[in-house]
Every structure is written in C-alpha cells, then in structure tokens.
GROMACS .gro file of C-alpha atoms in nm:
model
  153
    1MET     CA    1   5.322  16.120  16.039
    2GLN     CA    2   5.379  15.863  16.297
    3GLU     CA    3   5.388  16.007  16.660
    4PRO     CA    4   5.729  15.967  16.836
    5THR     CA    5   5.722  15.631  17.050
    6HIS     CA    6   5.845  15.540  17.419
    7GLY     CA    7   6.057  15.267  17.381
    8PRO     CA    8   6.020  14.926  17.167
    9ARG     CA    9   5.658  14.777  17.109
   10SER     CA   10   5.629  14.430  17.243
   11ARG     CA   11   5.525  14.145  16.975
   12ALA     CA   12   5.144  14.157  17.047
   13GLU     CA   13   5.157  14.537  16.995
   14ARG     CA   14   5.333  14.535  16.687
   15ARG     CA   15   5.111  14.217  16.545
   16ARG     CA   16   4.797  14.429  16.695
   17ASP     CA   17   4.920  14.703  16.465
   18THR     CA   18   4.994  14.490  16.170
   19GLU     CA   19   4.670  14.373  16.159
   20ARG     CA   20   4.471  14.666  16.183
   21ARG     CA   21   4.726  14.805  15.873
   22LEU     CA   22   4.638  14.491  15.667
   23ALA     CA   23   4.251  14.561  15.761
   24GLU     CA   24   4.258  14.917  15.712
   25ASP     CA   25   4.506  15.006  15.440
   26VAL     CA   26   4.427  14.959  15.084
   27ASP     CA   27   4.753  15.051  14.894
   28LEU     CA   28   5.073  14.882  14.907
   29TRP     CA   29   5.415  14.847  14.712
   30LEU     CA   30   5.488  14.541  14.562
   31ALA     CA   31   5.801  14.386  14.468
   32SER     CA   32   5.867  14.086  14.219
   33ALA     CA   33   6.143  13.996  13.974
   34SER     CA   34   6.166  13.801  13.639
   35PRO     CA   35   6.322  13.472  13.615
   36ASP     CA   36   6.645  13.605  13.538
   37GLY     CA   37   6.646  13.839  13.849
   38ALA     CA   38   6.529  14.157  13.730
   39PRO     CA   39   6.316  14.321  13.988
   40TYR     CA   40   6.013  14.504  13.973
   41LEU     CA   41   5.880  14.743  14.207
   42VAL     CA   42   5.487  14.905  14.183
   43PRO     CA   43   5.249  15.019  14.407
   44LEU     CA   44   4.886  14.789  14.399
   45SER     CA   45   4.559  14.820  14.611
   46PHE     CA   46   4.472  14.522  14.804
   47ASP     CA   47   4.172  14.326  15.002
   48TRP     CA   48   4.271  14.112  15.329
   49ASP     CA   49   4.066  13.881  15.443
   50GLY     CA   50   4.233  13.756  15.735
   51GLY     CA   51   4.482  13.484  15.582
   52ALA     CA   52   4.615  13.619  15.192
   53LEU     CA   53   4.621  13.955  15.015
   54LEU     CA   54   4.401  13.989  14.710
   55LEU     CA   55   4.582  14.176  14.437
   56ALA     CA   56   4.466  14.212  14.103
   57THR     CA   57   4.709  14.331  13.790
   58VAL     CA   58   4.778  14.282  13.430
   59ALA     CA   59   4.808  13.951  13.330
   60ASP     CA   60   5.065  14.001  13.088
   61GLY     CA   61   5.251  14.296  13.242
   62PRO     CA   62   5.559  14.257  13.411
   63THR     CA   63   5.427  14.198  13.779
   64GLY     CA   64   5.182  14.000  13.629
   65ARG     CA   65   5.434  13.745  13.452
   66ASN     CA   66   5.645  13.789  13.772
   67LEU     CA   67   5.423  13.641  14.010
   68ALA     CA   68   5.307  13.350  13.773
   69ALA     CA   69   5.645  13.279  13.701
   70GLY     CA   70   5.796  13.296  14.015
   71GLY     CA   71   5.519  13.216  14.295
   72THR     CA   72   5.682  13.433  14.563
   73ALA     CA   73   5.619  13.817  14.621
   74ARG     CA   74   5.762  14.062  14.849
   75LEU     CA   75   5.534  14.365  14.990
   76THR     CA   76   5.538  14.630  15.225
   77LEU     CA   77   5.291  14.840  15.368
   78GLY     CA   78   5.340  15.188  15.561
   79HIS     CA   79   5.600  15.445  15.526
   80THR     CA   80   6.017  15.379  15.626
   81ARG     CA   81   5.966  15.475  15.977
   82ASP     CA   82   5.677  15.225  16.047
   83VAL     CA   83   5.689  14.956  15.806
   84THR     CA   84   5.522  14.622  15.772
   85VAL     CA   85   5.715  14.370  15.536
   86VAL     CA   86   5.533  14.058  15.405
   87GLU     CA   87   5.671  13.779  15.203
   88GLY     CA   88   5.408  13.516  15.052
   89THR     CA   89   5.338  13.280  14.823
   90VAL     CA   90   5.143  13.345  14.523
   91GLU     CA   91   4.826  13.178  14.397
   92VAL     CA   92   4.722  13.280  14.061
   93LEU     CA   93   4.337  13.311  13.978
   94ALA     CA   94   4.163  13.377  13.641
   95MET     CA   95   3.899  13.702  13.693
   96ASP     CA   96   3.595  13.439  13.727
   97ALA     CA   97   3.798  13.166  13.927
   98LEU     CA   98   3.733  13.425  14.228
   99PRO     CA   99   3.411  13.402  14.420
  100ARG     CA  100   3.183  13.688  14.343
  101GLU     CA  101   3.154  13.812  14.659
  102ARG     CA  102   3.542  13.861  14.732
  103GLY     CA  103   3.559  14.035  14.381
  104ASP     CA  104   3.293  14.288  14.506
  105ARG     CA  105   3.462  14.317  14.870
  106PHE     CA  106   3.790  14.391  14.655
  107ALA     CA  107   3.632  14.622  14.455
  108ALA     CA  108   3.434  14.819  14.728
  109ARG     CA  109   3.749  14.821  14.968
  110THR     CA  110   3.972  14.944  14.691
  111GLY     CA  111   3.775  15.149  14.447
  112PHE     CA  112   3.907  14.953  14.121
  113ASP     CA  113   3.694  14.660  14.011
  114PRO     CA  114   3.968  14.446  13.732
  115ARG     CA  115   3.653  14.258  13.641
  116GLY     CA  116   3.501  14.328  13.287
  117LEU     CA  117   3.788  14.554  13.170
  118GLY     CA  118   3.900  14.534  12.839
  119THR     CA  119   4.280  14.453  12.931
  120ALA     CA  120   4.307  14.112  13.124
  121TYR     CA  121   4.369  14.124  13.484
  122ARG     CA  122   4.444  13.807  13.683
  123TRP     CA  123   4.357  13.769  14.072
  124PHE     CA  124   4.672  13.688  14.289
  125LEU     CA  125   4.638  13.587  14.618
  126VAL     CA  126   4.946  13.632  14.872
  127THR     CA  127   4.997  13.408  15.183
  128PRO     CA  128   5.188  13.535  15.401
  129ARG     CA  129   5.499  13.302  15.513
  130LEU     CA  130   5.681  13.580  15.688
  131VAL     CA  131   5.609  13.912  15.842
  132GLN     CA  132   5.833  14.164  15.988
  133ALA     CA  133   5.718  14.522  16.147
  134TRP     CA  134   5.942  14.797  16.287
  135ARG     CA  135   5.921  15.166  16.310
  136GLU     CA  136   6.285  15.242  16.466
  137ALA     CA  137   6.602  15.103  16.544
  138ASP     CA  138   6.510  14.956  16.874
  139GLU     CA  139   6.248  14.772  16.711
  140LEU     CA  140   6.468  14.595  16.436
  141ALA     CA  141   6.579  14.302  16.692
  142GLY     CA  142   6.221  14.187  16.741
  143ARG     CA  143   6.083  14.278  16.385
  144GLU     CA  144   5.966  13.916  16.321
  145LEU     CA  145   5.615  13.834  16.401
  146MET     CA  146   5.535  13.550  16.157
  147ARG     CA  147   5.796  13.267  16.017
  148ASP     CA  148   5.679  12.995  15.791
  149GLY     CA  149   5.318  13.102  15.807
  150ARG     CA  150   5.264  13.063  16.141
  151TRP     CA  151   5.240  13.400  16.352
  152LEU     CA  152   5.506  13.389  16.644
  153ASP     CA  153   5.391  13.441  17.045
   0.00000   0.00000   0.00000
C-alpha cells in the first residue's frame, strides 16, 4: 500500500520512481487491440534494459497476434493510486533472434523461460514513446514524463 503523499512529486521524483519501478517490478498489464479494434488485456512478466521492455507471449494467441499486427502497445505498472502508463512501438522477434544473454536475464528475472517450450512463443520488445506517472489527482497535470521517446526535463 502506498503511503500518503504530501503534495505532488516533482517531475524528477516521478521519473526516478518510474525508472525504479521499471527496474524492480516484474509484472505489468498489457493492452492491445485486434485489427478490427477488439481490445485485449493480459498480465505479463517483463524485463527492462533501460531502453525497451522485453515481453514473451504465445505467438498465435490474441496478444501475440495483436502486437504483431498493430505494432503498438499500451501497458501499465503499479496500481490505481501509483500508476505508470507506457505507450510504445513493438518489435517482434523469434525466440532464437534474441541474444542468449538477454533471454537468460529475462528468465532469471521473471522466473519464466519461454525458450524450448512446446508452444510457439515470440519475444516482443516495446520501446516507450510516451510515459506517464501519477499517484493522486494532484499529479494529473504533470503526469507526462516522456513524449516522442524522449524523457522530459
């Protein structure tokens, strides 16, 4: 549970909190949409390398198909009173296209290794284009931390 805050955090504080969350959290909610606009929301584990979030999901499942077809994703970390929202572009990679070290890091961090499973998985790299973070209504006005892939000062 988040402790009560004493006024809105500065953009620098929010960015530090967001980068810490990206580095330390393991799970997120990912929203995607089919080509005809049907929404789909799933929890997934991830690994953050400082530039992109690495996800893995079943290649021919709804999320895998949506990410491959749409090329964009919206995801959230945290809970409703301390949320980080990320919108980004998606790069789809075959299981063997990712460097082994990166796959090993994902597996160690998340406790899940999709490589070698009987079901066909793919890697999905989400590169943030927009990042927002807020805790309460008093932080809504300054919630945007990244725009067009660049952190704001």
